[in-house]
Amino acid sequence: MTYSSFETDDLHQGFDPNQHTAYEEEFKWLKWIPLILELVILTIGMINLSSATAVEDKSLGLWKNQAVSIALGAICTLIIMFPHYSFLSRMAYLIYMGNMGLLLAVLAVGKSSLGAKRWISLGGFSLQPSELMKLSMVIFLAKFFENKNTTAGMKIRDLILPTIFVLIPTALIIVQPDLGTAMIIMLVYGSILLFLRIHPRLLILLTIVAAISLPVVYNYGLKPYQRQRIVTFIDPMSDPKGAGYNSIQSMIAVGSGQIWGKGWKKGTQAHLNFLPEHHTDFIFSVFSEEWGFIGCGVLLLCYALFLMSGLSVAYQSNDKFASVLAFGVVSIFFWHVFVNMGMVMGMLPIVGVPLPFMSYGGSALLTAMSGVAILVNIANKKYMF
């Protein structure tokens, strides 16, 4: 199989193989950093989850479910990490079509919960195909652009086909409805396009179109409760006992942790049930209340190191497919962390976006662990050519 090199002419000017080898030897330990940090954050997440759910007397049940998800994620990690990542290139379109089939199955036989139809029951396990689509889409886009020349900047004709393939599953996810996941997919797609390089005139045009489209989407594309979330994001006190309740309680939890926090299992917002969904979307609020500014700083540092190590994998790869794939995976993690933390701190509207390795949820955890396995695979195989 032929592998195309990353088409960046200036990247190869003045290239010295000896310097490359020295760099590899000096930083070879970085190849395992994403996996090590994943384990660190997973440990923090499990400790925090036990506190978030203890008051409801279902900690043991959630712990068992999360432990099973971690075990399944470990199996996925082994399956993905050891074969050469080129097998993802060969199976990219098949993975995309398979995930599309699952999204269609959700509409037909999916399980409804809290007014949304997002899950497929597989025995005792509930699968959320929209979570898997984030990774499937990145693999698909990496394959699609693998042999495309993007050095001069992509024009509108270059983006028609990939945009269609992104919008179809996004529309199916919005129908569920799952606005948070749909938004993450579009943000990751935009990030990948910027990484590959868009022609400046097209970038300006897209910015203008997006600005014009916002009022239309707000008035005709969002459901009433979604528009209300935006209103309460701007002014949570406009409806403190209704749409603004979640945001207000979350900000109280984050702020009440102060410097050192209240201590493990001593947070009041979650344990007195003021904070909704405190084991999933608002898990960071629980962590902030119990571990304070110092604990949040440590967690943010772990995420920052994780993201930087992933970007290092993308930057160092000499294969375009691997480079785009690694960057796309990092984009998924970045937007999840950015949106979730911004949401719980009242800086962004509330949408259903979990915090990687921290929030309870099997499908999200399997997707995140598979993403890390891809990064480690690329990091350890990138110098084979």
JSON list of N, CA, C and O in Angstrom, two decimals, residues 3-55:
[
{"chain": "A", "resi": 3, "resn": "TYR", "atom": "N", "xyz": [1.63, 5.13, 0.83]},
{"chain": "A", "resi": 3, "resn": "TYR", "atom": "CA", "xyz": [1.26, 6.15, 1.80]},
{"chain": "A", "resi": 3, "resn": "TYR", "atom": "C", "xyz": [1.75, 7.50, 1.32]},
{"chain": "A", "resi": 3, "resn": "TYR", "atom": "O", "xyz": [2.94, 7.65, 1.01]},
{"chain": "A", "resi": 4, "resn": "SER", "atom": "N", "xyz": [0.86, 8.46, 1.25]},
{"chain": "A", "resi": 4, "resn": "SER", "atom": "CA", "xyz": [1.25, 9.80, 0.78]},
{"chain": "A", "resi": 4, "resn": "SER", "atom": "C", "xyz": [1.81, 10.60, 1.93]},
{"chain": "A", "resi": 4, "resn": "SER", "atom": "O", "xyz": [1.31, 10.55, 3.04]},
{"chain": "A", "resi": 5, "resn": "SER", "atom": "N", "xyz": [2.84, 11.33, 1.66]},
{"chain": "A", "resi": 5, "resn": "SER", "atom": "CA", "xyz": [3.42, 12.19, 2.70]},
{"chain": "A", "resi": 5, "resn": "SER", "atom": "C", "xyz": [2.59, 13.44, 2.86]},
{"chain": "A", "resi": 5, "resn": "SER", "atom": "O", "xyz": [1.88, 13.85, 1.95]},
{"chain": "A", "resi": 6, "resn": "PHE", "atom": "N", "xyz": [2.71, 14.06, 4.00]},
{"chain": "A", "resi": 6, "resn": "PHE", "atom": "CA", "xyz": [1.95, 15.27, 4.29]},
{"chain": "A", "resi": 6, "resn": "PHE", "atom": "C", "xyz": [2.40, 16.35, 3.32]},
{"chain": "A", "resi": 6, "resn": "PHE", "atom": "O", "xyz": [3.58, 16.70, 3.28]},
{"chain": "A", "resi": 7, "resn": "GLU", "atom": "N", "xyz": [1.44, 16.92, 2.56]},
{"chain": "A", "resi": 7, "resn": "GLU", "atom": "CA", "xyz": [1.77, 17.80, 1.46]},
{"chain": "A", "resi": 7, "resn": "GLU", "atom": "C", "xyz": [2.00, 19.22, 1.95]},
{"chain": "A", "resi": 7, "resn": "GLU", "atom": "O", "xyz": [1.21, 20.12, 1.73]},
{"chain": "A", "resi": 8, "resn": "THR", "atom": "N", "xyz": [3.08, 19.42, 2.62]},
{"chain": "A", "resi": 8, "resn": "THR", "atom": "CA", "xyz": [3.45, 20.76, 3.07]},
{"chain": "A", "resi": 8, "resn": "THR", "atom": "C", "xyz": [4.89, 20.99, 2.67]},
{"chain": "A", "resi": 8, "resn": "THR", "atom": "O", "xyz": [5.80, 20.49, 3.31]},
{"chain": "A", "resi": 9, "resn": "ASP", "atom": "N", "xyz": [5.07, 21.73, 1.56]},
{"chain": "A", "resi": 9, "resn": "ASP", "atom": "CA", "xyz": [6.40, 21.84, 0.97]},
{"chain": "A", "resi": 9, "resn": "ASP", "atom": "C", "xyz": [7.42, 22.40, 1.94]},
{"chain": "A", "resi": 9, "resn": "ASP", "atom": "O", "xyz": [8.54, 21.91, 2.04]},
{"chain": "A", "resi": 10, "resn": "ASP", "atom": "N", "xyz": [7.01, 23.44, 2.68]},
{"chain": "A", "resi": 10, "resn": "ASP", "atom": "CA", "xyz": [7.98, 24.07, 3.55]},
{"chain": "A", "resi": 10, "resn": "ASP", "atom": "C", "xyz": [8.36, 23.18, 4.73]},
{"chain": "A", "resi": 10, "resn": "ASP", "atom": "O", "xyz": [9.36, 23.40, 5.38]},
{"chain": "A", "resi": 11, "resn": "LEU", "atom": "N", "xyz": [7.54, 22.14, 4.98]},
{"chain": "A", "resi": 11, "resn": "LEU", "atom": "CA", "xyz": [7.86, 21.25, 6.09]},
{"chain": "A", "resi": 11, "resn": "LEU", "atom": "C", "xyz": [9.10, 20.44, 5.80]},
{"chain": "A", "resi": 11, "resn": "LEU", "atom": "O", "xyz": [9.82, 20.02, 6.70]},
{"chain": "A", "resi": 12, "resn": "HIS", "atom": "N", "xyz": [9.36, 20.20, 4.49]},
{"chain": "A", "resi": 12, "resn": "HIS", "atom": "CA", "xyz": [10.47, 19.33, 4.12]},
{"chain": "A", "resi": 12, "resn": "HIS", "atom": "C", "xyz": [11.72, 20.11, 3.69]},
{"chain": "A", "resi": 12, "resn": "HIS", "atom": "O", "xyz": [12.74, 19.50, 3.39]},
{"chain": "A", "resi": 13, "resn": "GLN", "atom": "N", "xyz": [11.64, 21.42, 3.65]},
{"chain": "A", "resi": 13, "resn": "GLN", "atom": "CA", "xyz": [12.81, 22.20, 3.27]},
{"chain": "A", "resi": 13, "resn": "GLN", "atom": "C", "xyz": [13.84, 22.17, 4.40]},
{"chain": "A", "resi": 13, "resn": "GLN", "atom": "O", "xyz": [13.52, 22.42, 5.56]},
{"chain": "A", "resi": 14, "resn": "GLY", "atom": "N", "xyz": [15.05, 21.84, 4.06]},
{"chain": "A", "resi": 14, "resn": "GLY", "atom": "CA", "xyz": [16.11, 21.80, 5.06]},
{"chain": "A", "resi": 14, "resn": "GLY", "atom": "C", "xyz": [15.98, 20.63, 6.01]},
{"chain": "A", "resi": 14, "resn": "GLY", "atom": "O", "xyz": [16.48, 20.67, 7.12]},
{"chain": "A", "resi": 15, "resn": "PHE", "atom": "N", "xyz": [15.29, 19.56, 5.58]},
{"chain": "A", "resi": 15, "resn": "PHE", "atom": "CA", "xyz": [15.08, 18.41, 6.44]},
{"chain": "A", "resi": 15, "resn": "PHE", "atom": "C", "xyz": [16.36, 17.62, 6.59]},
{"chain": "A", "resi": 15, "resn": "PHE", "atom": "O", "xyz": [17.03, 17.27, 5.63]},
{"chain": "A", "resi": 16, "resn": "ASP", "atom": "N", "xyz": [16.73, 17.32, 7.82]},
{"chain": "A", "resi": 16, "resn": "ASP", "atom": "CA", "xyz": [17.94, 16.57, 8.13]},
{"chain": "A", "resi": 16, "resn": "ASP", "atom": "C", "xyz": [17.55, 15.27, 8.83]},
{"chain": "A", "resi": 16, "resn": "ASP", "atom": "O", "xyz": [17.05, 15.30, 9.95]},
{"chain": "A", "resi": 17, "resn": "PRO", "atom": "N", "xyz": [17.76, 14.09, 8.20]},
{"chain": "A", "resi": 17, "resn": "PRO", "atom": "CA", "xyz": [17.37, 12.83, 8.81]},
{"chain": "A", "resi": 17, "resn": "PRO", "atom": "C", "xyz": [18.02, 12.60, 10.16]},
{"chain": "A", "resi": 17, "resn": "PRO", "atom": "O", "xyz": [17.43, 12.02, 11.07]},
{"chain": "A", "resi": 18, "resn": "ASN", "atom": "N", "xyz": [19.26, 13.06, 10.33]},
{"chain": "A", "resi": 18, "resn": "ASN", "atom": "CA", "xyz": [19.95, 12.86, 11.61]},
{"chain": "A", "resi": 18, "resn": "ASN", "atom": "C", "xyz": [19.27, 13.64, 12.73]},
{"chain": "A", "resi": 18, "resn": "ASN", "atom": "O", "xyz": [19.13, 13.17, 13.85]},
{"chain": "A", "resi": 19, "resn": "GLN", "atom": "N", "xyz": [18.85, 14.88, 12.41]},
{"chain": "A", "resi": 19, "resn": "GLN", "atom": "CA", "xyz": [18.13, 15.67, 13.40]},
{"chain": "A", "resi": 19, "resn": "GLN", "atom": "C", "xyz": [16.81, 15.00, 13.75]},
{"chain": "A", "resi": 19, "resn": "GLN", "atom": "O", "xyz": [16.39, 14.98, 14.90]},
{"chain": "A", "resi": 20, "resn": "HIS", "atom": "N", "xyz": [16.15, 14.42, 12.75]},
{"chain": "A", "resi": 20, "resn": "HIS", "atom": "CA", "xyz": [14.88, 13.74, 12.97]},
{"chain": "A", "resi": 20, "resn": "HIS", "atom": "C", "xyz": [15.06, 12.56, 13.91]},
{"chain": "A", "resi": 20, "resn": "HIS", "atom": "O", "xyz": [14.28, 12.35, 14.84]},
{"chain": "A", "resi": 21, "resn": "THR", "atom": "N", "xyz": [16.13, 11.79, 13.69]},
{"chain": "A", "resi": 21, "resn": "THR", "atom": "CA", "xyz": [16.40, 10.64, 14.54]},
{"chain": "A", "resi": 21, "resn": "THR", "atom": "C", "xyz": [16.71, 11.07, 15.96]},
{"chain": "A", "resi": 21, "resn": "THR", "atom": "O", "xyz": [16.24, 10.47, 16.93]},
{"chain": "A", "resi": 22, "resn": "ALA", "atom": "N", "xyz": [17.49, 12.15, 16.10]},
{"chain": "A", "resi": 22, "resn": "ALA", "atom": "CA", "xyz": [17.82, 12.66, 17.44]},
{"chain": "A", "resi": 22, "resn": "ALA", "atom": "C", "xyz": [16.56, 13.12, 18.17]},
{"chain": "A", "resi": 22, "resn": "ALA", "atom": "O", "xyz": [16.38, 12.88, 19.36]},
{"chain": "A", "resi": 23, "resn": "TYR", "atom": "N", "xyz": [15.68, 13.80, 17.41]},
{"chain": "A", "resi": 23, "resn": "TYR", "atom": "CA", "xyz": [14.41, 14.27, 18.01]},
{"chain": "A", "resi": 23, "resn": "TYR", "atom": "C", "xyz": [13.58, 13.08, 18.47]},
{"chain": "A", "resi": 23, "resn": "TYR", "atom": "O", "xyz": [13.00, 13.10, 19.54]},
{"chain": "A", "resi": 24, "resn": "GLU", "atom": "N", "xyz": [13.54, 12.04, 17.62]},
{"chain": "A", "resi": 24, "resn": "GLU", "atom": "CA", "xyz": [12.75, 10.85, 17.98]},
{"chain": "A", "resi": 24, "resn": "GLU", "atom": "C", "xyz": [13.28, 10.20, 19.25]},
{"chain": "A", "resi": 24, "resn": "GLU", "atom": "O", "xyz": [12.52, 9.82, 20.14]},
{"chain": "A", "resi": 25, "resn": "GLU", "atom": "N", "xyz": [14.61, 10.09, 19.36]},
{"chain": "A", "resi": 25, "resn": "GLU", "atom": "CA", "xyz": [15.20, 9.46, 20.54]},
{"chain": "A", "resi": 25, "resn": "GLU", "atom": "C", "xyz": [14.95, 10.28, 21.79]},
{"chain": "A", "resi": 25, "resn": "GLU", "atom": "O", "xyz": [14.68, 9.75, 22.87]},
{"chain": "A", "resi": 26, "resn": "GLU", "atom": "N", "xyz": [15.01, 11.62, 21.64]},
{"chain": "A", "resi": 26, "resn": "GLU", "atom": "CA", "xyz": [14.85, 12.48, 22.80]},
{"chain": "A", "resi": 26, "resn": "GLU", "atom": "C", "xyz": [13.41, 12.47, 23.33]},
{"chain": "A", "resi": 26, "resn": "GLU", "atom": "O", "xyz": [13.18, 12.55, 24.53]},
{"chain": "A", "resi": 27, "resn": "PHE", "atom": "N", "xyz": [12.46, 12.33, 22.42]},
{"chain": "A", "resi": 27, "resn": "PHE", "atom": "CA", "xyz": [11.06, 12.43, 22.83]},
{"chain": "A", "resi": 27, "resn": "PHE", "atom": "C", "xyz": [10.28, 11.13, 22.64]},
{"chain": "A", "resi": 27, "resn": "PHE", "atom": "O", "xyz": [9.06, 11.14, 22.62]},
{"chain": "A", "resi": 28, "resn": "LYS", "atom": "N", "xyz": [10.97, 10.00, 22.53]},
{"chain": "A", "resi": 28, "resn": "LYS", "atom": "CA", "xyz": [10.25, 8.76, 22.29]},
{"chain": "A", "resi": 28, "resn": "LYS", "atom": "C", "xyz": [9.34, 8.37, 23.44]},
{"chain": "A", "resi": 28, "resn": "LYS", "atom": "O", "xyz": [8.33, 7.68, 23.24]},
{"chain": "A", "resi": 29, "resn": "TRP", "atom": "N", "xyz": [9.66, 8.85, 24.65]},
{"chain": "A", "resi": 29, "resn": "TRP", "atom": "CA", "xyz": [8.80, 8.55, 25.79]},
{"chain": "A", "resi": 29, "resn": "TRP", "atom": "C", "xyz": [7.44, 9.22, 25.66]},
{"chain": "A", "resi": 29, "resn": "TRP", "atom": "O", "xyz": [6.46, 8.80, 26.28]},
{"chain": "A", "resi": 30, "resn": "LEU", "atom": "N", "xyz": [7.34, 10.26, 24.79]},
{"chain": "A", "resi": 30, "resn": "LEU", "atom": "CA", "xyz": [6.06, 10.95, 24.61]},
{"chain": "A", "resi": 30, "resn": "LEU", "atom": "C", "xyz": [5.02, 10.06, 23.92]},
{"chain": "A", "resi": 30, "resn": "LEU", "atom": "O", "xyz": [3.83, 10.35, 23.96]},
{"chain": "A", "resi": 31, "resn": "LYS", "atom": "N", "xyz": [5.49, 8.97, 23.30]},
{"chain": "A", "resi": 31, "resn": "LYS", "atom": "CA", "xyz": [4.57, 8.10, 22.56]},
{"chain": "A", "resi": 31, "resn": "LYS", "atom": "C", "xyz": [3.50, 7.51, 23.46]},
{"chain": "A", "resi": 31, "resn": "LYS", "atom": "O", "xyz": [2.41, 7.17, 22.99]},
{"chain": "A", "resi": 32, "resn": "TRP", "atom": "N", "xyz": [3.79, 7.35, 24.73]},
{"chain": "A", "resi": 32, "resn": "TRP", "atom": "CA", "xyz": [2.85, 6.71, 25.64]},
{"chain": "A", "resi": 32, "resn": "TRP", "atom": "C", "xyz": [2.15, 7.70, 26.55]},
{"chain": "A", "resi": 32, "resn": "TRP", "atom": "O", "xyz": [1.32, 7.31, 27.38]},
{"chain": "A", "resi": 33, "resn": "ILE", "atom": "N", "xyz": [2.44, 8.98, 26.41]},
{"chain": "A", "resi": 33, "resn": "ILE", "atom": "CA", "xyz": [1.84, 9.99, 27.28]},
{"chain": "A", "resi": 33, "resn": "ILE", "atom": "C", "xyz": [0.32, 10.02, 27.19]},
{"chain": "A", "resi": 33, "resn": "ILE", "atom": "O", "xyz": [-0.36, 10.09, 28.22]},
{"chain": "A", "resi": 34, "resn": "PRO", "atom": "N", "xyz": [-0.29, 9.96, 25.98]},
{"chain": "A", "resi": 34, "resn": "PRO", "atom": "CA", "xyz": [-1.76, 9.97, 25.94]},
{"chain": "A", "resi": 34, "resn": "PRO", "atom": "C", "xyz": [-2.39, 8.83, 26.74]},
{"chain": "A", "resi": 34, "resn": "PRO", "atom": "O", "xyz": [-3.39, 9.04, 27.43]},
{"chain": "A", "resi": 35, "resn": "LEU", "atom": "N", "xyz": [-1.79, 7.65, 26.65]},
{"chain": "A", "resi": 35, "resn": "LEU", "atom": "CA", "xyz": [-2.34, 6.49, 27.38]},
{"chain": "A", "resi": 35, "resn": "LEU", "atom": "C", "xyz": [-2.16, 6.65, 28.88]},
{"chain": "A", "resi": 35, "resn": "LEU", "atom": "O", "xyz": [-3.06, 6.34, 29.67]},
{"chain": "A", "resi": 36, "resn": "ILE", "atom": "N", "xyz": [-0.99, 7.16, 29.29]},
{"chain": "A", "resi": 36, "resn": "ILE", "atom": "CA", "xyz": [-0.73, 7.36, 30.73]},
{"chain": "A", "resi": 36, "resn": "ILE", "atom": "C", "xyz": [-1.71, 8.39, 31.30]},
{"chain": "A", "resi": 36, "resn": "ILE", "atom": "O", "xyz": [-2.30, 8.18, 32.37]},
{"chain": "A", "resi": 37, "resn": "LEU", "atom": "N", "xyz": [-1.91, 9.50, 30.58]},
{"chain": "A", "resi": 37, "resn": "LEU", "atom": "CA", "xyz": [-2.82, 10.54, 31.07]},
{"chain": "A", "resi": 37, "resn": "LEU", "atom": "C", "xyz": [-4.27, 10.07, 31.05]},
{"chain": "A", "resi": 37, "resn": "LEU", "atom": "O", "xyz": [-5.07, 10.47, 31.89]},
{"chain": "A", "resi": 38, "resn": "GLU", "atom": "N", "xyz": [-4.60, 9.23, 30.09]},
{"chain": "A", "resi": 38, "resn": "GLU", "atom": "CA", "xyz": [-5.94, 8.64, 30.08]},
{"chain": "A", "resi": 38, "resn": "GLU", "atom": "C", "xyz": [-6.19, 7.87, 31.38]},
{"chain": "A", "resi": 38, "resn": "GLU", "atom": "O", "xyz": [-7.24, 8.01, 32.01]},
{"chain": "A", "resi": 39, "resn": "LEU", "atom": "N", "xyz": [-5.22, 7.05, 31.79]},
{"chain": "A", "resi": 39, "resn": "LEU", "atom": "CA", "xyz": [-5.36, 6.27, 33.02]},
{"chain": "A", "resi": 39, "resn": "LEU", "atom": "C", "xyz": [-5.46, 7.17, 34.24]},
{"chain": "A", "resi": 39, "resn": "LEU", "atom": "O", "xyz": [-6.23, 6.89, 35.18]},
{"chain": "A", "resi": 40, "resn": "VAL", "atom": "N", "xyz": [-4.69, 8.26, 34.24]},
{"chain": "A", "resi": 40, "resn": "VAL", "atom": "CA", "xyz": [-4.74, 9.20, 35.37]},
{"chain": "A", "resi": 40, "resn": "VAL", "atom": "C", "xyz": [-6.12, 9.83, 35.48]},
{"chain": "A", "resi": 40, "resn": "VAL", "atom": "O", "xyz": [-6.73, 9.86, 36.56]},
{"chain": "A", "resi": 41, "resn": "ILE", "atom": "N", "xyz": [-6.64, 10.33, 34.35]},
{"chain": "A", "resi": 41, "resn": "ILE", "atom": "CA", "xyz": [-7.94, 11.01, 34.38]},
{"chain": "A", "resi": 41, "resn": "ILE", "atom": "C", "xyz": [-9.06, 10.00, 34.65]},
{"chain": "A", "resi": 41, "resn": "ILE", "atom": "O", "xyz": [-10.04, 10.32, 35.34]},
{"chain": "A", "resi": 42, "resn": "LEU", "atom": "N", "xyz": [-8.93, 8.78, 34.13]},
{"chain": "A", "resi": 42, "resn": "LEU", "atom": "CA", "xyz": [-9.92, 7.74, 34.43]},
{"chain": "A", "resi": 42, "resn": "LEU", "atom": "C", "xyz": [-9.99, 7.47, 35.93]},
{"chain": "A", "resi": 42, "resn": "LEU", "atom": "O", "xyz": [-11.08, 7.30, 36.50]},
{"chain": "A", "resi": 43, "resn": "THR", "atom": "N", "xyz": [-8.83, 7.41, 36.57]},
{"chain": "A", "resi": 43, "resn": "THR", "atom": "CA", "xyz": [-8.78, 7.17, 38.02]},
{"chain": "A", "resi": 43, "resn": "THR", "atom": "C", "xyz": [-9.47, 8.31, 38.77]},
{"chain": "A", "resi": 43, "resn": "THR", "atom": "O", "xyz": [-10.28, 8.08, 39.68]},
{"chain": "A", "resi": 44, "resn": "ILE", "atom": "N", "xyz": [-9.14, 9.54, 38.38]},
{"chain": "A", "resi": 44, "resn": "ILE", "atom": "CA", "xyz": [-9.80, 10.71, 38.99]},
{"chain": "A", "resi": 44, "resn": "ILE", "atom": "C", "xyz": [-11.31, 10.64, 38.77]},
{"chain": "A", "resi": 44, "resn": "ILE", "atom": "O", "xyz": [-12.11, 10.91, 39.67]},
{"chain": "A", "resi": 45, "resn": "GLY", "atom": "N", "xyz": [-11.70, 10.25, 37.56]},
{"chain": "A", "resi": 45, "resn": "GLY", "atom": "CA", "xyz": [-13.11, 10.17, 37.22]},
{"chain": "A", "resi": 45, "resn": "GLY", "atom": "C", "xyz": [-13.86, 9.14, 38.04]},
{"chain": "A", "resi": 45, "resn": "GLY", "atom": "O", "xyz": [-14.99, 9.39, 38.47]},
{"chain": "A", "resi": 46, "resn": "MET", "atom": "N", "xyz": [-13.25, 7.99, 38.26]},
{"chain": "A", "resi": 46, "resn": "MET", "atom": "CA", "xyz": [-13.91, 6.94, 39.04]},
{"chain": "A", "resi": 46, "resn": "MET", "atom": "C", "xyz": [-14.06, 7.37, 40.50]},
{"chain": "A", "resi": 46, "resn": "MET", "atom": "O", "xyz": [-15.09, 7.11, 41.14]},
{"chain": "A", "resi": 47, "resn": "ILE", "atom": "N", "xyz": [-13.04, 8.02, 41.04]},
{"chain": "A", "resi": 47, "resn": "ILE", "atom": "CA", "xyz": [-13.13, 8.53, 42.42]},
{"chain": "A", "resi": 47, "resn": "ILE", "atom": "C", "xyz": [-14.24, 9.57, 42.53]},
{"chain": "A", "resi": 47, "resn": "ILE", "atom": "O", "xyz": [-15.04, 9.56, 43.47]},
{"chain": "A", "resi": 48, "resn": "ASN", "atom": "N", "xyz": [-14.30, 10.45, 41.54]},
{"chain": "A", "resi": 48, "resn": "ASN", "atom": "CA", "xyz": [-15.32, 11.50, 41.55]},
{"chain": "A", "resi": 48, "resn": "ASN", "atom": "C", "xyz": [-16.71, 10.92, 41.34]},
{"chain": "A", "resi": 48, "resn": "ASN", "atom": "O", "xyz": [-17.69, 11.37, 41.96]},
{"chain": "A", "resi": 49, "resn": "LEU", "atom": "N", "xyz": [-16.83, 9.90, 40.49]},
{"chain": "A", "resi": 49, "resn": "LEU", "atom": "CA", "xyz": [-18.12, 9.28, 40.23]},
{"chain": "A", "resi": 49, "resn": "LEU", "atom": "C", "xyz": [-18.69, 8.62, 41.48]},
{"chain": "A", "resi": 49, "resn": "LEU", "atom": "O", "xyz": [-19.89, 8.68, 41.74]},
{"chain": "A", "resi": 50, "resn": "SER", "atom": "N", "xyz": [-17.81, 8.00, 42.26]},
{"chain": "A", "resi": 50, "resn": "SER", "atom": "CA", "xyz": [-18.27, 7.35, 43.49]},
{"chain": "A", "resi": 50, "resn": "SER", "atom": "C", "xyz": [-18.86, 8.36, 44.46]},
{"chain": "A", "resi": 50, "resn": "SER", "atom": "O", "xyz": [-19.82, 8.08, 45.18]},
{"chain": "A", "resi": 51, "resn": "SER", "atom": "N", "xyz": [-18.31, 9.57, 44.45]},
{"chain": "A", "resi": 51, "resn": "SER", "atom": "CA", "xyz": [-18.85, 10.62, 45.31]},
{"chain": "A", "resi": 51, "resn": "SER", "atom": "C", "xyz": [-20.14, 11.19, 44.74]},
{"chain": "A", "resi": 51, "resn": "SER", "atom": "O", "xyz": [-21.11, 11.41, 45.46]},
{"chain": "A", "resi": 52, "resn": "ALA", "atom": "N", "xyz": [-20.17, 11.39, 43.42]},
{"chain": "A", "resi": 52, "resn": "ALA", "atom": "CA", "xyz": [-21.33, 12.02, 42.78]},
{"chain": "A", "resi": 52, "resn": "ALA", "atom": "C", "xyz": [-22.60, 11.18, 42.94]},
{"chain": "A", "resi": 52, "resn": "ALA", "atom": "O", "xyz": [-23.70, 11.71, 42.95]},
{"chain": "A", "resi": 53, "resn": "THR", "atom": "N", "xyz": [-22.44, 9.87, 43.06]},
{"chain": "A", "resi": 53, "resn": "THR", "atom": "CA", "xyz": [-23.61, 8.99, 43.08]},
{"chain": "A", "resi": 53, "resn": "THR", "atom": "C", "xyz": [-23.86, 8.34, 44.44]},
{"chain": "A", "resi": 53, "resn": "THR", "atom": "O", "xyz": [-24.84, 7.62, 44.60]},
{"chain": "A", "resi": 54, "resn": "ALA", "atom": "N", "xyz": [-22.99, 8.58, 45.41]},
{"chain": "A", "resi": 54, "resn": "ALA", "atom": "CA", "xyz": [-23.11, 7.90, 46.70]},
{"chain": "A", "resi": 54, "resn": "ALA", "atom": "C", "xyz": [-24.42, 8.21, 47.40]},
{"chain": "A", "resi": 54, "resn": "ALA", "atom": "O", "xyz": [-25.05, 7.35, 48.01]},
{"chain": "A", "resi": 55, "resn": "VAL", "atom": "N", "xyz": [-24.87, 9.45, 47.32]},
{"chain": "A", "resi": 55, "resn": "VAL", "atom": "CA", "xyz": [-26.06, 9.87, 48.04]},
{"chain": "A", "resi": 55, "resn": "VAL", "atom": "C", "xyz": [-27.31, 9.18, 47.53]},
{"chain": "A", "resi": 55, "resn": "VAL", "atom": "O", "xyz": [-28.27, 8.98, 48.25]}
]
